[in-house]
CSV table of C-alpha atoms in Angstrom, one decimal:
chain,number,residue,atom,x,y,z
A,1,UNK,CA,4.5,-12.3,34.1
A,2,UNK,CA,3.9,-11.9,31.0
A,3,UNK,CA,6.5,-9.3,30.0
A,4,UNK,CA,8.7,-10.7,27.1
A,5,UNK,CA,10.7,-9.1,24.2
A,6,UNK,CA,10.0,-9.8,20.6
A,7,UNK,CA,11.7,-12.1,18.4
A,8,UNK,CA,14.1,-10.3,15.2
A,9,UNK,CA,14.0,-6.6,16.6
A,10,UNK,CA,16.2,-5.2,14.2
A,11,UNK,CA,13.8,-4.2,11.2
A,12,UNK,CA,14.8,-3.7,7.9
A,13,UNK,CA,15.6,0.0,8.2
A,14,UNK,CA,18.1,-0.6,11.3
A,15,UNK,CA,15.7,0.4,14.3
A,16,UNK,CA,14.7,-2.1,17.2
A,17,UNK,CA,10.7,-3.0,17.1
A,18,UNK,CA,10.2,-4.8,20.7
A,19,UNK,CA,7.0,-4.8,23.5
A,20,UNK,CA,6.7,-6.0,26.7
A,21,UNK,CA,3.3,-6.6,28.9
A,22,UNK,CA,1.0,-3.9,27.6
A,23,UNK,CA,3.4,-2.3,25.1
A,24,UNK,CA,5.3,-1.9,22.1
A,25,UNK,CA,8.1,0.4,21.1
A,26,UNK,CA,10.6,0.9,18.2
A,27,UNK,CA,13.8,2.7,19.1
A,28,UNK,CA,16.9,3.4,17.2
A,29,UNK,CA,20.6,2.5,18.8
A,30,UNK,CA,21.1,5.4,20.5
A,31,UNK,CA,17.9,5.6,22.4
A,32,UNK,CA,16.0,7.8,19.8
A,33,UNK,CA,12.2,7.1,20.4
A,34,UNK,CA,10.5,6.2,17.0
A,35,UNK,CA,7.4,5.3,19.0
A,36,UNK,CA,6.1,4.0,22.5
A,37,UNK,CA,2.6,2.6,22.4
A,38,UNK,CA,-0.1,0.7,24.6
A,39,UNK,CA,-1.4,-1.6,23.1
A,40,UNK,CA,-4.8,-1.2,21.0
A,41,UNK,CA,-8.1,-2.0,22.9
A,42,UNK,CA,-9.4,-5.0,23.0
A,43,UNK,CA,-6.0,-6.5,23.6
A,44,UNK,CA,-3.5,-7.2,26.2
A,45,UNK,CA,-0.5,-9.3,27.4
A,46,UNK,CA,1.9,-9.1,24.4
A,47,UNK,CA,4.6,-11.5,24.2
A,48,UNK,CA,6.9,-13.8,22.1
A,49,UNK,CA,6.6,-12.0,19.1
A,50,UNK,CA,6.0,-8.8,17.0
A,51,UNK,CA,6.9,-8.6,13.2
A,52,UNK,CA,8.1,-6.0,11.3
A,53,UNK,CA,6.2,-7.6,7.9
A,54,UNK,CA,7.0,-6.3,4.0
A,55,UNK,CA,3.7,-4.5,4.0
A,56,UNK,CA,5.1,-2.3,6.3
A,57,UNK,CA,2.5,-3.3,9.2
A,58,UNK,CA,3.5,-5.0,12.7
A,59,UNK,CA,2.1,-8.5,13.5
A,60,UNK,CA,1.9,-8.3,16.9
A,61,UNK,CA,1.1,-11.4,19.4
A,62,UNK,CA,-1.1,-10.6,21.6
A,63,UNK,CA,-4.5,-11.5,23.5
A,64,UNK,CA,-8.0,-11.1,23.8
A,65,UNK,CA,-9.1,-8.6,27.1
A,66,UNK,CA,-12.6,-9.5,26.9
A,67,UNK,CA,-13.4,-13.1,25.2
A,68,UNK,CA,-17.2,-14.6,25.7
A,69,UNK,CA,-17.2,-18.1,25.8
A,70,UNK,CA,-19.5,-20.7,24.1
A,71,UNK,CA,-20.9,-21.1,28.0
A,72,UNK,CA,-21.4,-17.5,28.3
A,73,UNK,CA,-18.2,-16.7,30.6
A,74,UNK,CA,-16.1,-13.9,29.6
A,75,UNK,CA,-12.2,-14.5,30.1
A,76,UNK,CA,-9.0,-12.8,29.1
A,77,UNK,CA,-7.4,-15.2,26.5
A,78,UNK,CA,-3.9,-16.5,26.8
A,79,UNK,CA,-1.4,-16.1,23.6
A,80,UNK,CA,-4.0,-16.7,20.9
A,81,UNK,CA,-4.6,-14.0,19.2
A,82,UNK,CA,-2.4,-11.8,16.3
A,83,UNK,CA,-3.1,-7.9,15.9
A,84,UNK,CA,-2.3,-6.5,12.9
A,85,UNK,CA,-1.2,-2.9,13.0
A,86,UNK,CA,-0.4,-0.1,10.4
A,87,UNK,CA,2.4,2.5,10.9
A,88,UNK,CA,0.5,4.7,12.6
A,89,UNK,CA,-0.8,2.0,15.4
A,90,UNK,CA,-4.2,1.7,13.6
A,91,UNK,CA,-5.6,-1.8,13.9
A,92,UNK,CA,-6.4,-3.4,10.4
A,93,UNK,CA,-7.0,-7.3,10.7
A,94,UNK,CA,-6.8,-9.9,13.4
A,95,UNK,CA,-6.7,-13.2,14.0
A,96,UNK,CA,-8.7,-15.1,16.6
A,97,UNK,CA,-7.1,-18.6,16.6
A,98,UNK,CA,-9.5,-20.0,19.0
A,99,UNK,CA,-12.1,-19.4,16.6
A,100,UNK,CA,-9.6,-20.8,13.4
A,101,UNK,CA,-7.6,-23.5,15.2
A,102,UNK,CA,-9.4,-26.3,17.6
A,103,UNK,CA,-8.8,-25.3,20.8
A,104,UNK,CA,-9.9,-28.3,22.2
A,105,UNK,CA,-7.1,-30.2,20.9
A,106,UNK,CA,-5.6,-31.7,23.8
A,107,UNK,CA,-3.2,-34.1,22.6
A,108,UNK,CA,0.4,-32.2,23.1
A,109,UNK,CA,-1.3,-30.5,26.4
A,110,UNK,CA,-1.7,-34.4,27.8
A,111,UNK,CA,2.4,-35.2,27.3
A,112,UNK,CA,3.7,-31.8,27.6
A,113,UNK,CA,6.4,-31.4,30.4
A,114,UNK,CA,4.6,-29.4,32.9
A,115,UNK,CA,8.0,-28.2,34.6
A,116,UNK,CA,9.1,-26.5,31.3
A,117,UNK,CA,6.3,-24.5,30.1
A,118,UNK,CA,7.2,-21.0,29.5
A,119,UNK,CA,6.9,-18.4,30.3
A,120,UNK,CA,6.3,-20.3,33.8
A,121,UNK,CA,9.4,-22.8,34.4
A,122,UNK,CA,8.2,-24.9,37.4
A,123,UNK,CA,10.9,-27.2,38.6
A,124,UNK,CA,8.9,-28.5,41.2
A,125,UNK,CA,6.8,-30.1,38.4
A,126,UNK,CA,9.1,-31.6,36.0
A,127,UNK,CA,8.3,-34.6,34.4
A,128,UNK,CA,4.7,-34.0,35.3
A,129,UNK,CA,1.7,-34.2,32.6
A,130,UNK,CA,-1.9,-33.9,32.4
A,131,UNK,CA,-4.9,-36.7,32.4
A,132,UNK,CA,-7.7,-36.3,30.3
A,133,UNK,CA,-9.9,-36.2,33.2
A,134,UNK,CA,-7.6,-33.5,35.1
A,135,UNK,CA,-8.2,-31.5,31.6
A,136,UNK,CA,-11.7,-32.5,31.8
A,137,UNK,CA,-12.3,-31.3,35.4
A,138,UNK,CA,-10.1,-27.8,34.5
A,139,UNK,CA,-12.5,-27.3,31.4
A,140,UNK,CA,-15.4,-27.6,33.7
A,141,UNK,CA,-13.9,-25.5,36.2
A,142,UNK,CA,-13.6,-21.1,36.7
A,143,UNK,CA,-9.9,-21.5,36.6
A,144,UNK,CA,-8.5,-19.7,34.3
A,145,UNK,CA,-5.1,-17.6,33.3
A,146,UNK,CA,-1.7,-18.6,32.2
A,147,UNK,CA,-2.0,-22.2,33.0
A,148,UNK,CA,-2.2,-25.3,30.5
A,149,UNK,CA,-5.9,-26.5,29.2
A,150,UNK,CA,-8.2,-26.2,27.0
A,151,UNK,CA,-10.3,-23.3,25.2
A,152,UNK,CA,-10.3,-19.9,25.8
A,153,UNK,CA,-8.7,-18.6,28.8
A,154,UNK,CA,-6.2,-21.2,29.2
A,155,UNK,CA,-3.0,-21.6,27.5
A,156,UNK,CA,-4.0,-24.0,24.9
A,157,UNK,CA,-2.4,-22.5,21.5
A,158,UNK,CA,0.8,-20.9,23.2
A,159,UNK,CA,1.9,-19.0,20.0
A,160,UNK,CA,5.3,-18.0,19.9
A,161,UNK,CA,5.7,-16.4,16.6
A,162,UNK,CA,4.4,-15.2,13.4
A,163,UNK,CA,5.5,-14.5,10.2
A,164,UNK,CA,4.0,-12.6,7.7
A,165,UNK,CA,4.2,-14.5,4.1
A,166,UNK,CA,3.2,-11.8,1.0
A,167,UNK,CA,3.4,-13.9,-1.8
A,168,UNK,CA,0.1,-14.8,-1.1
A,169,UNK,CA,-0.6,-12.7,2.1
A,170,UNK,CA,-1.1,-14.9,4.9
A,171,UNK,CA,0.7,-15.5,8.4
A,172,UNK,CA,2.6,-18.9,9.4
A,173,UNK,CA,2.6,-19.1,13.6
A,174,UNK,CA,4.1,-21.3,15.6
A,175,UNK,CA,2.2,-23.0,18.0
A,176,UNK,CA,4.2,-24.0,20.8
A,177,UNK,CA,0.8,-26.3,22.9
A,178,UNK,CA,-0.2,-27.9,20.1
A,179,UNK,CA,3.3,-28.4,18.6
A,180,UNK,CA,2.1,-26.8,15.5
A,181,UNK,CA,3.3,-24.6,12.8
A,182,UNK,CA,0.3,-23.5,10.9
A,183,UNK,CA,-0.3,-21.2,7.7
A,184,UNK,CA,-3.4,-19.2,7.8
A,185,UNK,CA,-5.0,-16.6,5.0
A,186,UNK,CA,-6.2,-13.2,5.2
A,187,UNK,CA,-10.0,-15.1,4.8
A,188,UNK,CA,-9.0,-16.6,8.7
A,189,UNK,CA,-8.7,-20.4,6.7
A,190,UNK,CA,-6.2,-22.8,7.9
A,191,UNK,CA,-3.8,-23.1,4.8
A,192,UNK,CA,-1.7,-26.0,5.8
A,193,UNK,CA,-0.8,-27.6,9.2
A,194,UNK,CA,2.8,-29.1,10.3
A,195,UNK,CA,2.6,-31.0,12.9
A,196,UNK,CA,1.7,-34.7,13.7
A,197,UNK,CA,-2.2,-35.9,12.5
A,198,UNK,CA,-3.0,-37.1,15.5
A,199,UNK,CA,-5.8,-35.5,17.3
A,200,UNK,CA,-6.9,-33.2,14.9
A,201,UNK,CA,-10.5,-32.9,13.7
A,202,UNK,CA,-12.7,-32.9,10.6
A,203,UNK,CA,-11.8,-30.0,8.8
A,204,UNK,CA,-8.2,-29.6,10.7
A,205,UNK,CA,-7.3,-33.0,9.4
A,206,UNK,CA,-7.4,-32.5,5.7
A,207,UNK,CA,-4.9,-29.7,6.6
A,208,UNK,CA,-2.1,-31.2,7.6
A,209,UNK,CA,0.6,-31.5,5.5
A,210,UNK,CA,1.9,-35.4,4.2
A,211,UNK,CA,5.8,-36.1,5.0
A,212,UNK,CA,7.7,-36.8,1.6
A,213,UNK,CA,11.3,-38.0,1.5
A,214,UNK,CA,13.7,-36.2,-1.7
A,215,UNK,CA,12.4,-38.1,-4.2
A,216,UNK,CA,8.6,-37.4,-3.3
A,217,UNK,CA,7.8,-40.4,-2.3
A,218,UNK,CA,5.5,-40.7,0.9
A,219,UNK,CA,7.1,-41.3,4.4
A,220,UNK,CA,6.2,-43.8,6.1
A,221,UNK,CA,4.3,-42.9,9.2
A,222,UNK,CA,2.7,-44.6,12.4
A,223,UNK,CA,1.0,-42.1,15.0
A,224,UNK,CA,3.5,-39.3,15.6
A,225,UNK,CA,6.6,-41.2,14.7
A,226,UNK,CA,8.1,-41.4,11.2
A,227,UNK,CA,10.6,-43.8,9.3
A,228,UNK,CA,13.9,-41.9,6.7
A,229,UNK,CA,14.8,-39.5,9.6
A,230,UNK,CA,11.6,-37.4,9.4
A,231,UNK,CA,10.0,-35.5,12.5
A,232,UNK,CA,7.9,-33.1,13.5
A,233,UNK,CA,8.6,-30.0,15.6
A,234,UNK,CA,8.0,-30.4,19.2
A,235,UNK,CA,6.9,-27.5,21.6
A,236,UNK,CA,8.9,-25.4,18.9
A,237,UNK,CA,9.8,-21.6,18.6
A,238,UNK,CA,10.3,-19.5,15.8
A,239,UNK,CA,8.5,-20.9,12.6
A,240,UNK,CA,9.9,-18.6,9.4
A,241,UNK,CA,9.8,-18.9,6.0
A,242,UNK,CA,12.5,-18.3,4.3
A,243,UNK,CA,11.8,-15.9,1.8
A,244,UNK,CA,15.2,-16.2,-0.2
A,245,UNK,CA,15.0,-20.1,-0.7
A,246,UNK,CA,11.3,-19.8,-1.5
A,247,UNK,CA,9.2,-19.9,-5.2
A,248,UNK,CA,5.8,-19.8,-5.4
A,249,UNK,CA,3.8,-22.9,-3.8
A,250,UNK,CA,7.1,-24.3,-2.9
A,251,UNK,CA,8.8,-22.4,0.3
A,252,UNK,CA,10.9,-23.5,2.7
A,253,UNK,CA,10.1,-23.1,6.5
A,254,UNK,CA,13.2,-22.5,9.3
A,255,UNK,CA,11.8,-23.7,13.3
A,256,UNK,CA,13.8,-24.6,16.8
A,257,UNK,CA,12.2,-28.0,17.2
A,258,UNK,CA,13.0,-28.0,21.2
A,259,UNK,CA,11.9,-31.6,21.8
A,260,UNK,CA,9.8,-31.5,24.8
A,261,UNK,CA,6.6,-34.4,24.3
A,262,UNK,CA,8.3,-35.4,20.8
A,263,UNK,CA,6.4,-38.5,19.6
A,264,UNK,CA,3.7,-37.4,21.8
A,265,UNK,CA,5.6,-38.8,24.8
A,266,UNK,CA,7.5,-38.2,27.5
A,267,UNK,CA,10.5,-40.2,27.4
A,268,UNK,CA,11.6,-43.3,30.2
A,269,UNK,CA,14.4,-40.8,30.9
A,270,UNK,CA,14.9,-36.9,31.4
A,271,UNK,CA,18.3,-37.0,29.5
A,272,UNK,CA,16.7,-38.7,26.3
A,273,UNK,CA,15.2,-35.4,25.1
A,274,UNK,CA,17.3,-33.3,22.5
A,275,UNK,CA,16.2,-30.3,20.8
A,276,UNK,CA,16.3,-29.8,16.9
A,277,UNK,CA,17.2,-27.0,14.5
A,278,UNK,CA,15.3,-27.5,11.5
A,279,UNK,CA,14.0,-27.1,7.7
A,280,UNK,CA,11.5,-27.9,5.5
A,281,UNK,CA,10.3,-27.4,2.4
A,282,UNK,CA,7.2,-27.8,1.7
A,283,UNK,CA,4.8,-28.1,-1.6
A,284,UNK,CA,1.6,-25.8,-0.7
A,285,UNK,CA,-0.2,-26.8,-4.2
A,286,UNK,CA,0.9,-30.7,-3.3
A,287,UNK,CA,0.3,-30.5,0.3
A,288,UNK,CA,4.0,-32.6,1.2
A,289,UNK,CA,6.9,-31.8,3.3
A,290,UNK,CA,10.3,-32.7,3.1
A,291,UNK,CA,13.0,-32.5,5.9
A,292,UNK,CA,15.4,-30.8,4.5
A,293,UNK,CA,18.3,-30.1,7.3
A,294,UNK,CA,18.3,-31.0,10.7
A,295,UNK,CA,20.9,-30.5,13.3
A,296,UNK,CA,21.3,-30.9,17.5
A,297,UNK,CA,19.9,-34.6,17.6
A,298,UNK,CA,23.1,-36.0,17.2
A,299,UNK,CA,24.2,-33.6,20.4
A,300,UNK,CA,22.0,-34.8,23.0
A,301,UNK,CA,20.8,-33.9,25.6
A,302,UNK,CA,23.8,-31.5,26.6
A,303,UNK,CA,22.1,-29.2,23.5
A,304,UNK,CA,18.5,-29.8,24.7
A,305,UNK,CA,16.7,-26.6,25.8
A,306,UNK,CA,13.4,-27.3,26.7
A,307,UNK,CA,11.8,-23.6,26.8
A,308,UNK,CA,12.7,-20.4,24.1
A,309,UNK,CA,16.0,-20.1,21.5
A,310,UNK,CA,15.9,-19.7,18.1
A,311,UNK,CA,16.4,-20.7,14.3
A,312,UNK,CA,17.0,-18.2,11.5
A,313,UNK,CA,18.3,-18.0,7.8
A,314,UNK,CA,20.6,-15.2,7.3
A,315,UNK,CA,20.5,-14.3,3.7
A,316,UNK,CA,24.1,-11.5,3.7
A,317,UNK,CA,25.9,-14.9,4.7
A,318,UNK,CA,23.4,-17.6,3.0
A,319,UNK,CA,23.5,-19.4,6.6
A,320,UNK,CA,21.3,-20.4,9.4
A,321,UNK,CA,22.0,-19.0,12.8
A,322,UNK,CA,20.5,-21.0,15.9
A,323,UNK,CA,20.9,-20.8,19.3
A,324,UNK,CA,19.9,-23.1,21.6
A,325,UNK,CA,18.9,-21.0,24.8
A,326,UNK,CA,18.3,-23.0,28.0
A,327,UNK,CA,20.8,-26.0,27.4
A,328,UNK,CA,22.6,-26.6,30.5
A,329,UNK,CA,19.8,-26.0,32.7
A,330,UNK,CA,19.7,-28.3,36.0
A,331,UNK,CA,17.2,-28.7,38.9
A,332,UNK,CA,16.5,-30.5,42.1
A,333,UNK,CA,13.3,-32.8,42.0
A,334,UNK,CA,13.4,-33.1,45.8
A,335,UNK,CA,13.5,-29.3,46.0
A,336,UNK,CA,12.3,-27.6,43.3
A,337,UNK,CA,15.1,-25.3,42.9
A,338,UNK,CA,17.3,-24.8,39.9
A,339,UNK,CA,20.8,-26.1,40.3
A,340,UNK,CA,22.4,-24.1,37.8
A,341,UNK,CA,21.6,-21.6,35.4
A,342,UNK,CA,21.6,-22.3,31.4
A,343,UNK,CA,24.8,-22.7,29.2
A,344,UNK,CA,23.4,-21.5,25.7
A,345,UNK,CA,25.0,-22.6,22.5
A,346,UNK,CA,25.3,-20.0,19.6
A,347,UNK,CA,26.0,-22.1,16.4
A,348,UNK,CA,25.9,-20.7,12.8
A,349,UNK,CA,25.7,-23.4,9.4
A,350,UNK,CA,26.6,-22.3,6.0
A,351,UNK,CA,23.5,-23.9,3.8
A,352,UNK,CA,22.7,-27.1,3.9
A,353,UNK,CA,26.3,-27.9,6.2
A,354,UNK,CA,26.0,-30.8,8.8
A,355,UNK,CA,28.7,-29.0,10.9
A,356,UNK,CA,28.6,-25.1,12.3
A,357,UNK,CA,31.4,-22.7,10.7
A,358,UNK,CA,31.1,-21.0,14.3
A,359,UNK,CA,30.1,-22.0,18.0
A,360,UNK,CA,29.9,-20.1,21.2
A,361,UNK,CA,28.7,-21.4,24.3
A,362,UNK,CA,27.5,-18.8,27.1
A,363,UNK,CA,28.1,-19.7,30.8
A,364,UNK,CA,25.6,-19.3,33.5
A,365,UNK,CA,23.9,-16.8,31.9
A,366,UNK,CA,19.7,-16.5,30.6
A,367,UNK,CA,18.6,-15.1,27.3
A,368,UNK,CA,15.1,-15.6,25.6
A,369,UNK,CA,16.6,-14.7,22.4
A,370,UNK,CA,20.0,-14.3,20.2
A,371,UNK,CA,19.9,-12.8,16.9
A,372,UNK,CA,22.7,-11.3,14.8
A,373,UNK,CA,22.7,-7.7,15.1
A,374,UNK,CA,24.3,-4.8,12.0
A,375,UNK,CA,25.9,-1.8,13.6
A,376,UNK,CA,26.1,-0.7,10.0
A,377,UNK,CA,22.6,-0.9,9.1
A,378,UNK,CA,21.6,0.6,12.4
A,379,UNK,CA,23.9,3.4,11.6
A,380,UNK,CA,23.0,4.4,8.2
A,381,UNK,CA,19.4,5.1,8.3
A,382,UNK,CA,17.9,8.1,8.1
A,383,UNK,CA,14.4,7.5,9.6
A,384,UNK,CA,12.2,10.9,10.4
């Protein structure tokens, strides 16, 4: 399926924005129908993400219906494409990533857990990756869909969110297959890349951005793995900048770093992974990026979620919420068959705090998403 709710439904004026499969809706508390839309043609399978940006437009994450390939094949695309849309559902830009991003990049694809890969959680194939020459045979083949691989038709980009940035109109997206967050302009250029250097190409490479530590000075970095702490996101979710920390070429950048393939490996163990919740900031003029808070290695793998959850910087409270969505989740190799359902942690940091002010933990219980939700602000609009 590809039916999934958005990420931060509640929109500035109170309402809930959301879409599922070929949809997308906004609705006030009480069931009061602002609008209920198909999606625009040319586009299908929404998913993951639809923001209610400061131009007033919707950035919705969608796909391509109808996508000719270099080798003449036409395919429906797989999460790698962002519709812009005005209030009145009229499509204004878009943003093709297979023609922006390398699609061909098959690095993360080649580690990536194959029995976590949402929104398909396999059991039956955890701890199973990719060869080059599987990808290679898959490329080659007429197999396409929501399956991991390269180029269009294949789950290659896997984006998960989108944010609209206005200072300087543009959209950072989280790419959860290349374990990518990426910044990219109204002119369809890559801005700046975060994620690890390796495996990207002429033209990709001089994009990605160069870890720093507090004073500036450069990390020091061998393939994917960094010395002071440092790390890249992993198979993340929900890359936002946060506006209120922000100035100019300097912005800082909120993401659930869930951990799967981090280092570009799978690790000798299962119970070695651990998800992050993390920020940077990051110099756009200098091309750098600092770590500036991290939190959820030091809780293991008991914390580890391996598929969804969520990072976000509340500005009423000057905190970051995060919720970590499928910790807790066990299955039988020899069976295939989950064991238990996931125990989600809520947590909530005041800024910059190494311990949260609040946790909850959920029992037995599945939730792509937690956000914090007004009752006041839903309450006191007066929307025609």
């Amino acid at each position: 399926s590809t039916t999934q709710s958005t990420l931060r439904p509640q929109n500035d004026d109170g309402l809930l924005t959301w879409g599922f499969g070929q949809r997308y809706v906004k609705y006030d508390i009480l069931g009061r129908e602002v609008f209920n839309r198909r999606l625009p043609l040319r586009y299908g399978d929404y998913s993951h993400s639809m923001d209610d940006a400061q131009n007033g437009h919707y950035f919705l994450r969608v796909a391509s219906s109808n996508w000719k390939r270099a080798d003449g094949k036409n395919v429906r695309t797989v999460r790698d494409v962002i519709a812009e849309v005005d209030q009145n559902g009229t499509v204004v830009d878009e943003w093709r990533l297979a023609e922006i991003l390398d699609p061909y990049r098959d690095n993360v694809m080649k580690v990536l857990d194959q029995g976590a890969v949402c929104l398909n959680i396999d059991a039956s194939q955890a701890g199973k990756t990719l060869t080059a020459d599987e990808l290679a045979k898959l490329d080659a083949s007429d197999k396409f869909g929501d399956i991991v691989g390269t180029g269009p038709g294949r789950n290659w980009a896997h984006v998960n969110s989108v944010d609209y940035d206005p200072e300087d109109d543009s959209i950072i997206i989280s790419s959860r297959h290349q374990s990518a967050i990426v910044k990219i302009g109204r002119d369809k250029k890559v801005k700046w890349i975060l994620a690890s250097p390796e495996g990207w190409k002429k033209g990709w490479a001089e994009k990605v951005l160069t870890p720093v530590d507090s004073k500036g000075n450069k990390v020091k970095c061998e393939g994917s793995t960094c010395e002071g702490g440092f790390d890249w996101t992993w198979t993340q979710h929900t890359a936002f900048k946060i506006d209120e920390k922000s100035k100019g070429d300097v912005i800082y950048v909120s993401a659930f770093d869930n951990g799967d393939s981090r280092g570009m490996e799978q690790p000798a163990l299962p119970e070695m992974k651990y998800s992050r919740s993390v920020v940077y900031r990051i110099d756009q003029k200098k091309m750098t990026v600092e770590q500036v808070w991290e939190y959820g290695k030091e809780r293991g793998h008991e914390w580890y979620s391996p598929v969804t959850s969520l990072t976000e910087y509340q500005a009423d409270k000057d905190s970051i919420f995060v919720y970590s969505a499928t910790a807790g989740a066990n299955f039988d190799l020899a069976s295939g068959a989950f064991t238990s359902a996931p125990n989600p942690f809520i947590n909530e940091f005041k800024w910059g705090a190494k311990e949260p002010s609040v946790e909850i933990q959920l029992k037995n219980c599945t939730g792509y998403q937690a956000w914090p939700f007004s009752v006041q602000k839903a309450l006191s609009q007066d929307v025609k």
